[in-house]
XYZ file of C-alpha atoms in Angstrom:
514
model
C 53.160 90.968 -29.976
C 56.152 93.154 -29.096
C 56.464 96.374 -31.073
C 59.311 98.772 -31.147
C 56.925 101.672 -31.501
C 53.467 101.884 -29.981
C 50.858 104.677 -29.837
C 48.444 103.761 -26.986
C 44.807 104.792 -27.246
C 43.062 104.950 -23.921
C 39.314 104.352 -24.303
C 36.962 106.555 -22.293
C 33.824 105.200 -24.019
C 34.147 107.066 -27.293
C 32.306 105.752 -30.365
C 35.274 106.514 -32.640
C 38.027 104.829 -30.632
C 38.660 102.239 -33.294
C 38.989 104.912 -35.984
C 41.754 106.612 -33.940
C 43.730 103.347 -34.000
C 43.028 102.938 -37.624
C 44.215 106.463 -38.613
C 47.408 105.995 -36.610
C 48.155 102.694 -38.355
C 47.631 104.385 -41.688
C 50.686 106.376 -40.668
C 52.634 103.087 -40.519
C 52.770 103.302 -36.760
C 51.423 100.472 -34.611
C 48.555 101.351 -32.325
C 46.363 99.544 -29.759
C 43.183 100.548 -27.889
C 43.199 99.832 -24.143
C 40.655 100.642 -21.408
C 41.222 103.862 -19.493
C 41.522 101.750 -16.269
C 45.045 100.648 -17.361
C 47.376 101.550 -14.524
C 50.323 103.806 -14.804
C 52.615 100.884 -14.093
C 51.060 98.853 -16.885
C 51.487 101.822 -19.223
C 55.116 102.116 -18.250
C 55.696 98.471 -19.232
C 54.154 99.110 -22.643
C 56.499 102.011 -23.075
C 54.363 103.876 -25.674
C 55.797 106.634 -27.859
C 52.549 108.542 -27.327
C 49.136 108.310 -25.758
C 45.730 109.392 -27.179
C 42.679 109.886 -25.006
C 39.474 109.096 -26.795
C 36.138 110.956 -26.641
C 33.256 109.750 -24.480
C 29.701 110.402 -23.519
C 30.298 111.625 -19.936
C 30.736 115.174 -18.520
C 34.114 115.243 -16.832
C 32.878 117.184 -13.779
C 30.218 114.543 -12.816
C 31.018 112.132 -9.967
C 30.882 108.968 -12.078
C 32.968 110.327 -14.992
C 35.848 108.049 -16.077
C 39.204 109.537 -15.045
C 42.858 108.762 -15.187
C 45.723 109.406 -12.794
C 47.383 112.835 -12.771
C 50.698 110.915 -12.684
C 50.039 109.968 -16.314
C 50.727 113.566 -17.377
C 54.052 113.521 -15.565
C 55.673 110.595 -17.351
C 57.048 112.798 -20.157
C 55.106 110.817 -22.772
C 53.309 112.984 -25.353
C 49.515 112.935 -24.872
C 46.753 113.973 -27.317
C 43.267 114.390 -25.749
C 40.250 114.232 -28.110
C 36.839 115.723 -27.124
C 36.167 114.122 -23.701
C 39.909 113.468 -23.558
C 40.433 117.194 -24.132
C 38.117 117.970 -21.203
C 39.747 115.375 -18.993
C 43.177 116.886 -19.534
C 41.876 120.353 -18.643
C 40.009 119.111 -15.607
C 42.782 117.051 -14.047
C 45.338 119.764 -14.620
C 43.092 122.271 -12.804
C 41.522 124.110 -15.748
C 37.764 124.741 -15.904
C 35.255 122.675 -17.850
C 31.603 123.669 -17.882
C 28.418 123.222 -19.841
C 28.730 125.193 -23.060
C 26.229 128.004 -23.649
C 26.082 126.785 -27.271
C 26.563 123.110 -28.130
C 28.405 122.264 -31.342
C 27.625 119.289 -33.528
C 28.726 118.401 -37.038
C 30.814 120.247 -39.569
C 32.327 123.384 -37.971
C 34.861 125.853 -39.262
C 37.779 126.111 -36.855
C 40.435 128.865 -36.768
C 43.765 127.238 -35.867
C 47.250 128.501 -35.051
C 49.396 126.969 -37.770
C 52.548 127.645 -35.830
C 51.618 124.778 -33.529
C 53.480 121.483 -34.270
C 50.110 119.723 -34.112
C 48.738 121.858 -36.970
C 51.781 122.069 -39.213
C 50.655 122.312 -42.797
C 46.935 122.652 -41.808
C 44.876 125.487 -43.309
C 44.298 128.425 -40.952
C 40.599 127.933 -41.361
C 39.689 124.294 -41.563
C 36.473 122.232 -41.291
C 36.354 119.874 -38.291
C 33.754 117.538 -36.810
C 32.380 118.727 -33.516
C 30.270 116.741 -31.044
C 30.111 118.342 -27.578
C 27.865 119.953 -24.981
C 30.706 120.971 -22.610
C 33.672 123.243 -23.241
C 36.923 124.476 -21.610
C 36.156 127.774 -19.913
C 39.680 128.224 -18.658
C 42.819 126.379 -19.831
C 45.187 124.959 -17.238
C 48.470 126.663 -16.220
C 51.192 126.466 -18.972
C 48.622 125.825 -21.693
C 48.122 127.969 -24.754
C 44.937 128.110 -26.865
C 45.804 127.061 -30.446
C 42.300 126.862 -32.045
C 38.803 128.350 -31.626
C 35.448 128.611 -33.225
C 32.737 131.355 -32.985
C 30.978 129.285 -30.192
C 34.020 127.576 -28.601
C 36.928 129.774 -27.377
C 39.141 126.721 -26.782
C 38.917 124.261 -29.641
C 42.406 123.159 -29.074
C 45.195 123.785 -26.585
C 48.894 122.825 -25.991
C 51.519 122.728 -23.305
C 54.605 122.198 -25.425
C 56.932 121.920 -22.379
C 55.136 118.816 -21.126
C 54.182 117.585 -24.670
C 50.442 117.830 -23.887
C 47.974 118.569 -26.692
C 44.123 118.535 -26.789
C 41.479 119.106 -29.419
C 37.733 119.643 -28.917
C 36.924 118.109 -32.336
C 37.432 114.612 -33.788
C 40.444 114.494 -36.081
C 39.954 110.709 -36.623
C 36.722 111.025 -38.631
C 36.742 111.823 -42.341
C 34.471 114.794 -41.801
C 37.479 116.578 -40.202
C 38.980 117.466 -43.590
C 42.635 117.728 -42.391
C 42.329 115.372 -39.399
C 44.762 112.784 -40.770
C 47.382 115.490 -41.156
C 46.902 116.446 -37.545
C 47.305 112.838 -36.344
C 50.326 112.425 -38.610
C 51.867 115.564 -37.016
C 51.228 114.190 -33.506
C 52.653 110.726 -34.285
C 55.761 111.871 -36.222
C 56.664 115.381 -35.149
C 55.520 115.290 -31.512
C 55.993 111.548 -30.658
C 59.014 111.200 -32.931
C 57.830 107.854 -34.399
C 59.770 106.450 -37.404
C 56.915 104.428 -38.980
C 58.073 100.785 -38.835
C 54.636 99.167 -38.811
C 54.256 97.391 -42.202
C 52.394 94.208 -43.183
C 55.399 92.254 -44.288
C 57.032 92.728 -40.894
C 53.747 91.713 -39.233
C 53.579 88.488 -41.156
C 57.246 87.560 -40.577
C 57.085 88.413 -36.915
C 53.830 86.606 -36.271
C 54.989 83.407 -37.961
C 58.052 83.372 -35.819
C 56.100 84.102 -32.597
C 53.602 81.319 -33.457
C 56.476 78.828 -33.860
C 57.961 79.775 -30.526
C 54.608 79.729 -28.761
C 53.264 76.439 -30.170
C 56.476 74.446 -30.272
C 55.626 70.869 -30.911
C 51.946 71.290 -29.877
C 48.988 70.373 -32.041
C 46.733 73.103 -33.398
C 43.087 73.024 -34.489
C 41.996 75.879 -36.768
C 38.419 77.030 -37.099
C 38.173 77.433 -40.868
C 35.043 79.003 -42.240
C 36.472 79.734 -45.685
C 36.032 83.490 -45.176
C 38.809 85.994 -45.491
C 39.745 86.091 -41.846
C 39.861 82.374 -41.086
C 41.595 81.641 -44.379
C 44.398 84.070 -43.716
C 44.704 82.740 -40.185
C 44.858 79.138 -41.499
C 47.626 79.937 -44.046
C 49.489 81.886 -41.419
C 49.454 78.884 -39.105
C 50.309 76.433 -41.857
C 53.468 78.394 -42.616
C 54.318 78.495 -38.917
C 53.628 74.901 -37.890
C 52.991 72.877 -40.994
C 51.435 69.439 -40.397
C 50.865 70.187 -36.719
C 47.852 72.077 -37.894
C 44.392 70.508 -38.588
C 41.772 72.801 -40.159
C 38.206 71.907 -39.275
C 35.384 73.323 -41.467
C 32.036 73.174 -39.792
C 29.136 73.488 -42.189
C 26.524 74.698 -39.870
C 23.885 75.031 -42.516
C 24.060 78.775 -42.359
C 26.393 79.338 -45.313
C 25.665 80.973 -48.670
C 24.452 78.813 -51.532
C 26.946 76.141 -52.476
C 29.609 77.704 -50.186
C 30.366 74.519 -48.260
C 31.412 72.762 -51.480
C 33.369 75.836 -52.592
C 35.340 75.900 -49.331
C 36.191 72.237 -49.582
C 37.281 72.719 -53.229
C 39.815 75.341 -52.155
C 41.164 73.854 -48.912
C 40.363 70.152 -49.265
C 42.442 67.258 -50.619
C 42.302 68.590 -54.188
C 42.841 72.209 -53.150
C 45.897 74.481 -53.381
C 47.098 74.191 -49.806
C 48.861 71.609 -47.768
C 46.409 71.489 -44.906
C 44.840 68.737 -42.843
C 41.308 69.529 -43.864
C 38.142 68.023 -42.165
C 34.621 68.925 -43.065
C 31.863 68.452 -40.509
C 28.300 68.482 -41.739
C 26.333 69.738 -38.703
C 23.361 71.477 -40.266
C 20.667 69.634 -38.251
C 22.570 70.056 -35.029
C 22.655 73.790 -35.364
C 19.017 74.064 -36.560
C 17.935 72.111 -33.514
C 19.838 74.346 -31.110
C 18.358 77.454 -32.755
C 14.756 76.272 -32.732
C 12.448 78.838 -31.238
C 15.256 81.363 -30.598
C 14.578 84.842 -31.889
C 16.972 87.160 -29.887
C 19.990 87.990 -31.981
C 22.424 87.908 -29.054
C 21.218 84.446 -28.009
C 21.560 83.197 -31.596
C 25.162 84.489 -31.778
C 26.073 82.862 -28.499
C 24.362 79.524 -29.346
C 26.153 79.470 -32.643
C 29.443 80.364 -30.993
C 29.205 77.767 -28.223
C 28.054 75.061 -30.680
C 31.085 75.836 -32.884
C 33.362 75.254 -29.893
C 31.692 72.031 -28.910
C 32.029 70.631 -32.440
C 35.724 71.530 -32.356
C 36.226 69.920 -28.934
C 34.633 66.672 -30.216
C 36.735 66.726 -33.284
C 39.889 67.460 -31.253
C 39.215 64.219 -29.184
C 38.963 62.179 -32.349
C 42.393 63.334 -33.556
C 44.140 63.073 -30.214
C 45.427 65.751 -27.908
C 45.075 69.261 -29.290
C 46.707 72.111 -27.406
C 45.515 75.225 -29.255
C 42.504 76.449 -31.008
C 43.007 79.080 -33.716
C 40.327 81.545 -34.726
C 40.173 84.399 -37.335
C 39.115 87.119 -34.843
C 39.925 90.600 -36.055
C 40.132 93.949 -34.308
C 36.574 95.219 -35.141
C 35.237 91.933 -33.629
C 37.101 92.681 -30.347
C 36.067 96.311 -30.197
C 32.449 95.695 -31.028
C 32.238 92.959 -28.401
C 33.070 95.551 -25.735
C 36.383 97.023 -24.595
C 36.686 98.780 -21.268
C 33.682 101.163 -21.015
C 32.775 101.001 -24.672
C 29.223 99.735 -25.500
C 28.853 96.210 -26.546
C 27.397 96.629 -30.078
C 27.108 92.876 -30.630
C 28.834 89.749 -29.377
C 30.919 88.217 -32.183
C 30.637 84.462 -32.112
C 34.411 84.119 -31.690
C 34.890 86.800 -29.067
C 32.032 87.660 -26.761
C 30.094 84.544 -27.847
C 32.527 82.120 -26.406
C 31.323 79.970 -23.563
C 32.872 80.274 -20.113
C 34.587 76.866 -20.418
C 36.632 75.949 -23.455
C 38.463 72.576 -23.510
C 41.727 73.824 -25.058
C 45.002 74.923 -23.500
C 44.638 78.293 -25.166
C 42.874 80.087 -28.015
C 45.165 81.745 -30.506
C 43.982 84.666 -32.564
C 46.846 85.834 -34.801
C 44.722 88.514 -36.535
C 43.135 89.880 -33.397
C 44.803 93.310 -33.705
C 44.241 93.770 -37.458
C 41.499 95.682 -39.304
C 39.850 94.056 -42.309
C 41.909 95.740 -45.019
C 45.033 94.920 -42.943
C 43.977 91.246 -42.984
C 43.634 91.422 -46.792
C 47.161 92.893 -46.989
C 48.462 90.047 -44.822
C 46.722 87.547 -47.088
C 48.420 88.905 -50.177
C 51.715 88.995 -48.328
C 51.233 85.261 -47.606
C 50.593 84.519 -51.238
C 46.882 83.783 -50.987
C 45.317 84.467 -54.425
C 43.627 87.899 -54.723
C 40.240 86.390 -55.633
C 40.150 84.702 -52.221
C 41.578 87.671 -50.356
C 38.969 90.065 -51.760
C 35.991 87.783 -51.587
C 32.825 89.058 -49.941
C 33.057 89.134 -46.083
C 30.799 86.706 -44.339
C 29.970 86.672 -40.593
C 30.911 83.732 -38.418
C 27.324 83.057 -37.413
C 26.523 83.071 -41.131
C 22.928 83.503 -42.249
C 21.885 83.184 -38.677
C 22.360 86.922 -38.404
C 20.833 87.616 -41.804
C 17.563 85.925 -40.777
C 15.489 88.120 -38.436
C 13.782 85.984 -35.876
C 13.841 82.225 -35.545
C 16.165 80.298 -37.946
C 14.664 77.388 -39.867
C 15.880 75.291 -42.733
C 13.148 76.833 -44.921
C 14.236 80.349 -44.137
C 17.867 79.461 -44.782
C 16.895 78.196 -48.216
C 14.959 81.354 -49.020
C 17.829 83.686 -48.083
C 20.411 81.525 -49.836
C 18.442 81.706 -53.112
C 17.698 85.315 -52.863
C 21.279 86.225 -51.989
C 22.662 84.129 -54.908
C 20.446 85.991 -57.332
C 21.373 89.350 -55.905
C 25.141 88.694 -56.076
C 24.859 87.180 -59.611
C 23.047 90.225 -61.032
C 25.257 92.772 -59.276
C 28.404 91.049 -60.524
C 26.981 90.666 -64.007
C 26.222 94.376 -64.171
C 29.713 95.310 -62.844
C 28.039 97.111 -59.980
C 30.123 95.219 -57.414
C 33.261 97.278 -58.145
C 34.183 99.283 -55.078
C 31.464 97.747 -52.856
C 32.573 96.852 -49.324
C 29.860 94.322 -48.841
C 26.519 93.416 -50.318
C 24.012 90.641 -49.505
C 20.362 89.689 -49.055
C 18.705 89.219 -45.684
C 15.427 87.792 -44.700
C 13.135 90.088 -42.669
C 10.597 88.723 -40.155
C 7.904 90.756 -41.903
C 5.193 89.096 -43.918
C 2.817 91.050 -46.022
C -0.004 90.681 -48.522
C 0.833 90.375 -52.199
C -0.744 89.184 -55.367
C 0.795 86.694 -57.779
C -1.095 85.617 -60.808
C -4.715 85.670 -59.692
C -4.043 84.701 -56.108
C -3.378 86.375 -52.803
C -0.028 85.684 -51.153
C 1.094 86.330 -47.586
C 4.834 85.926 -47.688
C 8.172 87.281 -46.452
C 10.096 90.432 -47.535
C 13.714 90.257 -48.574
C 15.958 93.181 -47.734
C 18.965 93.928 -49.946
C 22.006 95.582 -48.401
C 25.019 97.178 -50.066
C 27.632 99.383 -48.372
C 30.774 101.270 -49.185
C 33.465 100.972 -46.526
C 37.195 100.781 -46.118
C 37.450 99.540 -42.548
C 34.001 98.039 -41.777
C 33.754 100.193 -38.649
C 31.820 102.868 -40.516
C 29.912 102.491 -43.780
C 27.688 104.353 -46.218
C 24.821 102.755 -48.104
C 25.914 102.121 -51.645
C 23.855 103.315 -54.662
C 23.033 100.314 -56.807
C 21.623 101.273 -60.243
C 17.864 101.057 -60.241
C 17.745 98.799 -63.342
C 19.929 96.305 -61.452
C 17.769 96.442 -58.381
C 14.626 96.116 -60.469
C 15.936 92.978 -62.202
C 17.056 91.495 -58.840
C 13.615 92.110 -57.284
C 11.808 90.582 -60.294
C 13.913 87.466 -60.204
C 13.659 86.947 -56.488
C 9.826 87.258 -56.287
C 9.491 84.976 -59.345
C 12.139 82.380 -58.507
C 12.214 82.161 -54.718
C 9.193 80.571 -53.149
C 7.966 82.266 -49.969
C 8.956 85.860 -50.962
C 6.576 88.483 -52.409
C 8.360 91.727 -51.601
C 11.917 93.055 -51.949
C 13.250 96.072 -50.048
C 16.539 97.993 -50.255
C 18.272 99.156 -47.058
C 19.776 102.633 -47.449
C 21.013 103.048 -43.901
C 24.602 103.813 -43.044
C 26.756 102.564 -40.131
C 26.160 104.231 -37.760
C 23.292 104.155 -36.867
C 22.849 100.706 -38.303
C 25.343 97.888 -38.262
C 26.425 96.317 -41.577
C 24.791 92.933 -40.702
C 21.110 92.838 -39.827
C 21.588 91.374 -36.327
């Protein structure tokens, strides 16, 4: 999608690269993450207003460290280097980067030069998030030190003549108290952006682009009933109308009663003018998953089987040119971008098979974060209760069941999850929660029920607070609510004799269990 203004984030393997893009978009400026291997010619074509280098795990002076061309610094485009990106700028421009005598991690007080445009309005002493074992021993020619700590003499530097800036810390994380202000200064004061990225313009532009792209072609939309695919479906319906057929595959891995609920919303008696087809393929998916325990294999099996079902359905309704999916930006990033680690293959990104029998796959939400998808949904007129429903992964309960997936295990986790959600909602404890659900562990333990010994499964309850689903903190559910949930689950769900609560954040855990 063509944008008048673009901030380009070059990924050098940093764990926070998606947060950089997110913070820039919060400034109403469009931003994309690209691999550091992007050529100078490709960057020129993109014509960014500014470039941000991410952090990364490498030491810049090692032979296999990721690098960029020196020519990049000569384009006249403002550049901000973060952590490894800071070291890279210093190294390529002939400064000196060495192993630090004292490493810095976590909250650190930084003394800054508030006369710098990057730090306009920032306190002279501010708390920042450090994570480094190397530091800049000598800044390159033309550079000036604009921040320091007791252990790091160059915590930030600038070359205003060439519009080059670098910080040792991570302004994109919330632990850097005034980090958003620093990024705002870079985007607006240094890059001279005007802030034209807004959701209404995204919706309008995307609908127009979809019309032009699809023309008179036929489109098949993968509709799961979740937020992402629902927004994608309504977006396509506004773009191409009855050229769109929405196929809902009930793979038997949905929450309790969810298949019927999806059909009630989008089917013949629903609120939308969609060609809606429901495929009941529970046994087909269970058979494919039989004996499979590895989570990556499960994701890929579910992803491929989805595509095969769609291909079969497409043949029944005639020639279909395009397949639409509700892929969003965190899916893309977590499935691996450039040198970033693959956290997990999302069924509609990294889980796609090599051969797909469609002219092209269209992913209209591919560059949006979850909260941006919700804003787009509201802009499209989708009711708020649908827009703000609980997120649900494409592979469904397949990634909330540790180990092999069976019909019995699916039933167990469906019942336990329904009880959990019912009690949390009844107590009003769901307000502000980003996501909460029950998962089935692969652990069986001894219990006692009545006068008899049991040897059954443990259910794990998960609840997180998050705004972007890229990082999350474990939520604190009132004990009386958890106690009631646990009692109901062990009494009402056959096969469960123990209930656990997961209090791990993301990172180090992911939000889902697999």
